[in-house]
GROMACS .gro file of C-alpha atoms in nm:
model
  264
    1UNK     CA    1  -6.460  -0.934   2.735
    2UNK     CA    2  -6.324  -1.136   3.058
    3UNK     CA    3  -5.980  -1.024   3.081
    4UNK     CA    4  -5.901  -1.277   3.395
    5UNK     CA    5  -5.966  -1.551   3.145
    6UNK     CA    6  -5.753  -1.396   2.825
    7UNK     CA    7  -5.426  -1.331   3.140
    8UNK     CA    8  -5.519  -1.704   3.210
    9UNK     CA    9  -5.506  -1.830   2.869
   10UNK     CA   10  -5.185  -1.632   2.809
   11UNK     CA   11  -5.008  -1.757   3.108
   12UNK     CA   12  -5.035  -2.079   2.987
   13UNK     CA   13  -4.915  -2.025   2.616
   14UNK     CA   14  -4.621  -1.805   2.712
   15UNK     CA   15  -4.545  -2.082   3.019
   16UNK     CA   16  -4.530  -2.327   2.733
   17UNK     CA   17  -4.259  -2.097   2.497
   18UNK     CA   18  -4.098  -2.000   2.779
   19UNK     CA   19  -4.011  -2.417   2.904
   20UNK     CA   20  -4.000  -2.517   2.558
   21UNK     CA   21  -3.750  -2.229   2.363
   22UNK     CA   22  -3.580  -2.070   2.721
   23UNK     CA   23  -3.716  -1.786   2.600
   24UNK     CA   24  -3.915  -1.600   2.857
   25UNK     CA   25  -4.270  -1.598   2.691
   26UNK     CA   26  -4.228  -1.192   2.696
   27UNK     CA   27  -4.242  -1.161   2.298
   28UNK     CA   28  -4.592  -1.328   2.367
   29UNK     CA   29  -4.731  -1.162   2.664
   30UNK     CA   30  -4.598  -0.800   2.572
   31UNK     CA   31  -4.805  -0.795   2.234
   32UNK     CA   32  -5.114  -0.940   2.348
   33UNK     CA   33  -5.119  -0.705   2.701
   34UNK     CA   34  -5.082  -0.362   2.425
   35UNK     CA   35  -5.430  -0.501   2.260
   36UNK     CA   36  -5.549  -0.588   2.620
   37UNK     CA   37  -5.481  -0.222   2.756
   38UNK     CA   38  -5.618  -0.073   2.453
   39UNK     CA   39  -5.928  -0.224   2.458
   40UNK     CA   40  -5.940  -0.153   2.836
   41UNK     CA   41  -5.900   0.213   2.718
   42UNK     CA   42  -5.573   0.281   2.855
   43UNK     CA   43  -5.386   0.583   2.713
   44UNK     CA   44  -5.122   0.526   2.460
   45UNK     CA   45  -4.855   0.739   2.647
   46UNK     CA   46  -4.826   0.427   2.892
   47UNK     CA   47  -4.982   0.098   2.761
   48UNK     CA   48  -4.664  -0.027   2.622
   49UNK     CA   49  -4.460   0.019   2.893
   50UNK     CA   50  -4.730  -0.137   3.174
   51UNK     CA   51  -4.714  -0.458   2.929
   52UNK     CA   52  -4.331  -0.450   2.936
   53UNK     CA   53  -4.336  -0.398   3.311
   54UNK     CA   54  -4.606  -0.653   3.319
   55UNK     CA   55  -4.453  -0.913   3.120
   56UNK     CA   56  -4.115  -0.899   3.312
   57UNK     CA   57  -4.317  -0.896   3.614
   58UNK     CA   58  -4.484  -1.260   3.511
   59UNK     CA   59  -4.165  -1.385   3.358
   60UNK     CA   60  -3.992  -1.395   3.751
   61UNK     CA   61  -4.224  -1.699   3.830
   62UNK     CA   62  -4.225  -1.826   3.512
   63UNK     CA   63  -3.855  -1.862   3.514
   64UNK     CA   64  -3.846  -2.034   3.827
   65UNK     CA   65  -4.060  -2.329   3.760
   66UNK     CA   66  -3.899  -2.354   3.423
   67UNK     CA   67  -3.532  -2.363   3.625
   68UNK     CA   68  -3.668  -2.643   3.826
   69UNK     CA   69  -3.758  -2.842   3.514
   70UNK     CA   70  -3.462  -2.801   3.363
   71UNK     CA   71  -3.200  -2.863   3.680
   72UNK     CA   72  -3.378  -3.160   3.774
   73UNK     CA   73  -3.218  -3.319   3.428
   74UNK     CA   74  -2.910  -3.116   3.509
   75UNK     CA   75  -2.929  -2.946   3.208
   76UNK     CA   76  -2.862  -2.607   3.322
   77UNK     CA   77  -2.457  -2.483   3.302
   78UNK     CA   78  -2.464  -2.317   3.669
   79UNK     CA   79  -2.094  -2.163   3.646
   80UNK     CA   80  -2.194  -1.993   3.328
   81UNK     CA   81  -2.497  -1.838   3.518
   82UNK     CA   82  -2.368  -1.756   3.784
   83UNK     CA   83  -2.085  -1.560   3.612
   84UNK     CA   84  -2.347  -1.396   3.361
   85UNK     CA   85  -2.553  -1.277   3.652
   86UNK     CA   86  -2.465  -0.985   3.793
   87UNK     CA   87  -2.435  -0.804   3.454
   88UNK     CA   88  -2.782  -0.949   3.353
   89UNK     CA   89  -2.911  -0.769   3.676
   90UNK     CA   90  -2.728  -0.449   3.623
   91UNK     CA   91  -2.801  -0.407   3.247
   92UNK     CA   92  -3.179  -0.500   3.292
   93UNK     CA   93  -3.223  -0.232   3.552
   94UNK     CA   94  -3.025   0.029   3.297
   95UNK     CA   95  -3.261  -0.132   3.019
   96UNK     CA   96  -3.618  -0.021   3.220
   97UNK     CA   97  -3.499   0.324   3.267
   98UNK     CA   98  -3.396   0.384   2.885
   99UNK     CA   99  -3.747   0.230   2.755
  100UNK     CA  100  -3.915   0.443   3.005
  101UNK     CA  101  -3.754   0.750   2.806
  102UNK     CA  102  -3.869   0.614   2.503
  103UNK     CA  103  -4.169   0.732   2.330
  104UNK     CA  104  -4.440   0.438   2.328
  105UNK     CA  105  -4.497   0.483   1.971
  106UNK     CA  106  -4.150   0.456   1.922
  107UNK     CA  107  -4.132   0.181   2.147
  108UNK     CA  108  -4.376  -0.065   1.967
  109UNK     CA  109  -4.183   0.028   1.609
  110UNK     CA  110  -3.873  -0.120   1.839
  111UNK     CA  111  -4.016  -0.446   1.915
  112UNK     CA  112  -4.209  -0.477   1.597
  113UNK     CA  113  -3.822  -0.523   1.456
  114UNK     CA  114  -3.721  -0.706   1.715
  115UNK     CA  115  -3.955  -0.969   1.610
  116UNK     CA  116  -3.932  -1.021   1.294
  117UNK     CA  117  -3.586  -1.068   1.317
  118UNK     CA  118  -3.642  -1.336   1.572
  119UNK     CA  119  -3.888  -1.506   1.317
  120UNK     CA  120  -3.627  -1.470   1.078
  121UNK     CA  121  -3.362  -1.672   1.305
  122UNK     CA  122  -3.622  -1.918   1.426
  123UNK     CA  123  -3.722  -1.980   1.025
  124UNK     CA  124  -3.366  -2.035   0.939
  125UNK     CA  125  -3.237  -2.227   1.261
  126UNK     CA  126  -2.937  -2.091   1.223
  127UNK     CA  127  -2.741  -2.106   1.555
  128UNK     CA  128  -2.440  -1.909   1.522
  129UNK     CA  129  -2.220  -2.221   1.627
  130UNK     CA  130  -1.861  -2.175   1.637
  131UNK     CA  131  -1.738  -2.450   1.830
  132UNK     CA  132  -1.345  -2.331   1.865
  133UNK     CA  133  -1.509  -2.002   1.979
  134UNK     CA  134  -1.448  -2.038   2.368
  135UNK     CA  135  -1.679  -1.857   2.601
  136UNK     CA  136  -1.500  -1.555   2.734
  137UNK     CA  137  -1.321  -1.545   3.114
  138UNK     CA  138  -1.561  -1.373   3.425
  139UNK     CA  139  -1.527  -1.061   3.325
  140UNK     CA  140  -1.631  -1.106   2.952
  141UNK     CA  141  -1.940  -1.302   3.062
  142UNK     CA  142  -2.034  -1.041   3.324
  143UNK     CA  143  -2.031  -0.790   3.039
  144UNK     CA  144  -2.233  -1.001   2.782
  145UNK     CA  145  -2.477  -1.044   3.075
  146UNK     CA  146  -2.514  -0.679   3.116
  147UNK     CA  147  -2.562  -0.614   2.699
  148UNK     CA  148  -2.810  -0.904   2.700
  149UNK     CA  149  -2.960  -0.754   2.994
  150UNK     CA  150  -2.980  -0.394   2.857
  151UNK     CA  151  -3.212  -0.549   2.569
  152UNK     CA  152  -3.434  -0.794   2.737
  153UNK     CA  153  -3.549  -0.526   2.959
  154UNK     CA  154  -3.606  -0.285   2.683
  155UNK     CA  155  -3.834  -0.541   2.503
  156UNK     CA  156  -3.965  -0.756   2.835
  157UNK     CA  157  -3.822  -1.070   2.738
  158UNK     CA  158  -3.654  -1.353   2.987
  159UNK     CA  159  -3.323  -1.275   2.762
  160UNK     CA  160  -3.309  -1.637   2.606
  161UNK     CA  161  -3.360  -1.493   2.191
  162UNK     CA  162  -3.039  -1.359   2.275
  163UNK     CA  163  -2.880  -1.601   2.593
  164UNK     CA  164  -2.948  -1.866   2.317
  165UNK     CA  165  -2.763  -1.789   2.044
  166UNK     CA  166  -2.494  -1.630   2.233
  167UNK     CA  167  -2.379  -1.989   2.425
  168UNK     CA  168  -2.455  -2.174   2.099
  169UNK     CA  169  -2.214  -1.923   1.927
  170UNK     CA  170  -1.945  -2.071   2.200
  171UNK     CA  171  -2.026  -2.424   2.151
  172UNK     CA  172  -2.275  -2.505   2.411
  173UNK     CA  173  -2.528  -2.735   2.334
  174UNK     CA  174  -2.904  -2.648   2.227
  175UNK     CA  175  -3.020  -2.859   2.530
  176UNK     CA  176  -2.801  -2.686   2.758
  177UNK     CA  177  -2.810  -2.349   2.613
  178UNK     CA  178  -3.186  -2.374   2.636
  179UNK     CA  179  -3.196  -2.474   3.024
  180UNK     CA  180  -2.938  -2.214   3.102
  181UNK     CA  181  -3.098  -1.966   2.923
  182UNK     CA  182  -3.406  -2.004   3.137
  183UNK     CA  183  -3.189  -1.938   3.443
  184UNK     CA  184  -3.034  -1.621   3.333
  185UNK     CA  185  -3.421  -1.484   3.261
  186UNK     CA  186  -3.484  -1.475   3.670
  187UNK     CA  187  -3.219  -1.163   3.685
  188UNK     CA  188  -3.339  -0.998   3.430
  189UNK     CA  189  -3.699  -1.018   3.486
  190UNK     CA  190  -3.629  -0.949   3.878
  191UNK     CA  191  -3.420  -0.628   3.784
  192UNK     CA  192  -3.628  -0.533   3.504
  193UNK     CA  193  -3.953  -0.520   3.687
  194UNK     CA  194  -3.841  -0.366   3.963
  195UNK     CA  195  -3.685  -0.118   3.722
  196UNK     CA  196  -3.986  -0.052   3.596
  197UNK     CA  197  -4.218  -0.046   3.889
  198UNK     CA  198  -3.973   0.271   4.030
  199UNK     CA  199  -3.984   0.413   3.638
  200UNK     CA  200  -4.384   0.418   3.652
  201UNK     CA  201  -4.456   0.472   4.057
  202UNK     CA  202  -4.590   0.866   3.965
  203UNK     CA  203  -4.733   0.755   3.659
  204UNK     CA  204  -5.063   0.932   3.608
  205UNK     CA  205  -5.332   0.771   3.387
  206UNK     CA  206  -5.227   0.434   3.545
  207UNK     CA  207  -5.529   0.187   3.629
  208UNK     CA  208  -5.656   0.093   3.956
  209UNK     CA  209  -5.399  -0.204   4.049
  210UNK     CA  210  -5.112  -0.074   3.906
  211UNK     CA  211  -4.756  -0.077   4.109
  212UNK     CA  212  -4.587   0.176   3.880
  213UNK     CA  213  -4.575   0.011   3.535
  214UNK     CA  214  -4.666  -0.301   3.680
  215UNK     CA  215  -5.023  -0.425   3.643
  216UNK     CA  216  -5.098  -0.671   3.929
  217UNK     CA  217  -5.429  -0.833   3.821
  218UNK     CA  218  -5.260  -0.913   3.485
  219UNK     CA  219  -4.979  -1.028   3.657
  220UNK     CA  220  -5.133  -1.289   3.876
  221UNK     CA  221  -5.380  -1.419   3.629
  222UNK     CA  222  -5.075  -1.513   3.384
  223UNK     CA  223  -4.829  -1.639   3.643
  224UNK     CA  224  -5.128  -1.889   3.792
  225UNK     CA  225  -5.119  -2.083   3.489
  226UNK     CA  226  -4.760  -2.037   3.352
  227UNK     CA  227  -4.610  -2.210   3.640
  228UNK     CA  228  -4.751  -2.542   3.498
  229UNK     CA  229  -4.661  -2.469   3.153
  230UNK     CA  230  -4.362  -2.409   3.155
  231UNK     CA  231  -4.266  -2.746   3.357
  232UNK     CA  232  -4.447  -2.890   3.078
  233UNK     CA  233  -4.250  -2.684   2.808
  234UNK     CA  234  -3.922  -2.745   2.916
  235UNK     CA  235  -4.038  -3.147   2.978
  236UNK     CA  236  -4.095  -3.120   2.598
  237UNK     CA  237  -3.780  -2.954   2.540
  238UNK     CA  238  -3.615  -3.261   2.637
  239UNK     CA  239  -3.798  -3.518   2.453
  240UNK     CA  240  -3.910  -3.400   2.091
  241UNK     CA  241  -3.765  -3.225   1.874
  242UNK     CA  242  -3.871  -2.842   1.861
  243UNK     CA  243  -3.833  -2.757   1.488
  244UNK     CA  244  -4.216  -2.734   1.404
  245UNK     CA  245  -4.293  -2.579   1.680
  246UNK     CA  246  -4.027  -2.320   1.630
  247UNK     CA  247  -4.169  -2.246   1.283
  248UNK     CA  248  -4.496  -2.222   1.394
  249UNK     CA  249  -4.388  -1.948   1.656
  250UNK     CA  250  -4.210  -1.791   1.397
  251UNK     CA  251  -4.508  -1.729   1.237
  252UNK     CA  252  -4.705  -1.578   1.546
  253UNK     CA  253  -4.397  -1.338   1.580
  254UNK     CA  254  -4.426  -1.210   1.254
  255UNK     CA  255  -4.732  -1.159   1.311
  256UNK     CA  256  -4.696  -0.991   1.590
  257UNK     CA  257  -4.419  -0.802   1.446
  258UNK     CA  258  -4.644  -0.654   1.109
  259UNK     CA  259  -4.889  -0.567   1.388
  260UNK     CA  260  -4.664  -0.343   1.606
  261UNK     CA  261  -4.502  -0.173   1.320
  262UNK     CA  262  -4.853  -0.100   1.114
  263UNK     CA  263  -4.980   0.033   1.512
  264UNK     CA  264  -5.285  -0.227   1.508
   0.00000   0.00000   0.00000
């Protein structure tokens, strides 16, 4: 099998969810990089984590054009960002280090969960609005950013299944929450891969092209075409209305979900 043109193919799907939902694209790319590194032959002991690694790695660029897309319709709440920084960069490196001490096995069980419980929130579109919940002062944001930071780098997501629902809890808008959410992934997935590049560097069993749990050639075929997407994602975002598409992804994560916890 070509695996240039499957990272190719993915980088544009998870470009697309990424611009579209503010979501990253990792709950994509993670799954399908474990069946690409098994076929490849990888060893179980690390195949999990190099997609995690991976996946962060991709969702840095990804991110960024996805920002871009989003500020231009000044969509994106930049004081909220800003102040939910710093403990999405903190808690993302923390998160790398605790999934590194995680058994892999143990590991895809993890995410397995984790998505089907997203599927189950994107099914039932329910938001968690409270609109007389106010969003916390500096300090509360800064340590939301580092919970929500912790997580997304455990499952190598952009943080937006849990960025979203946590600024729609305090009354920000889907639109906004969306765009915003997209900004807060560039922290994590900077921190996170780097995280994970220093929890991998003396990784044995590691192929050719590796930078600790970070494999490059993956890496670059997904980012060349997830730059687009996600412009064209988040140009979506702000013109139709998501719902079917949500559902539709819900389905994929379940999916992916029944697969990781099975261990097909």
């Amino acid at each position: 099998m070509d695996y240039v043109v499957l990272y190719l193919v993915l980088g544009c799907f998870s470009g697309f969810v990424a611009g579209l939902f503010g979501i990253g694209g990792g709950m994509v790319i993670v799954p399908v990089l474990v069946f690409s590194f098994k076929a490849q032959g990888l060893s179980a002991d690390i195949l999990t984590h190099l997609a995690i690694g991976t996946s962060l790695a991709t969702i840095v660029l990804t991110s960024l054009s996805a920002i871009w897309a989003h500020h231009q319709r000044g969509a994106v709440l930049w004081p909220i960002v800003r102040k939910l920084a710093l403990g999405l960069f903190i808690g993302s490196i923390i998160g790398a280090q605790i999934a590194h001490a995680i058994p892999a096995r143990q590991l895809e069980i993890i995410i397995g969960c984790f998505a089907l419980l997203t599927a189950a929130q994107m099914f039932s579109g329910w938001k968690g609005k409270l609109s007389n919940m106010p969003l916390p002062n500096t300090v509360g944001l800064a340590s939301a950013g580092s919970g929500i930071g912790v997580v997304s780098a455990i499952f190598g997501i952009g943080g937006g299944t849990f960025t979203v629902p946590y600024l729609t809890l305090h009354g920000v808008s889907m639109t906004h929450a969306v765009a915003s959410a997209s900004a807060c992934g560039l922290p994590i997935a900077i921190a996170g891969a780097l995280g994970f590049m220093w929890a991998g560097w003396h990784e044995t069993g590691l192929p050719k092209g590796a930078w600790g749990f970070v494999f490059i050639p993956a890496f670059l075929g997904i980012s060349a075409t997830s730059l687009l997407f996600a412009r064209v994602g988040a140009k979506l975002a702000h013109r139709l209305p998501a719902e079917t598409l949500k559902k539709l992804f819900a389905v994929l994560l379940v999916c992916v979900g029944l697969s990781f916890i099975l261990g097909h």
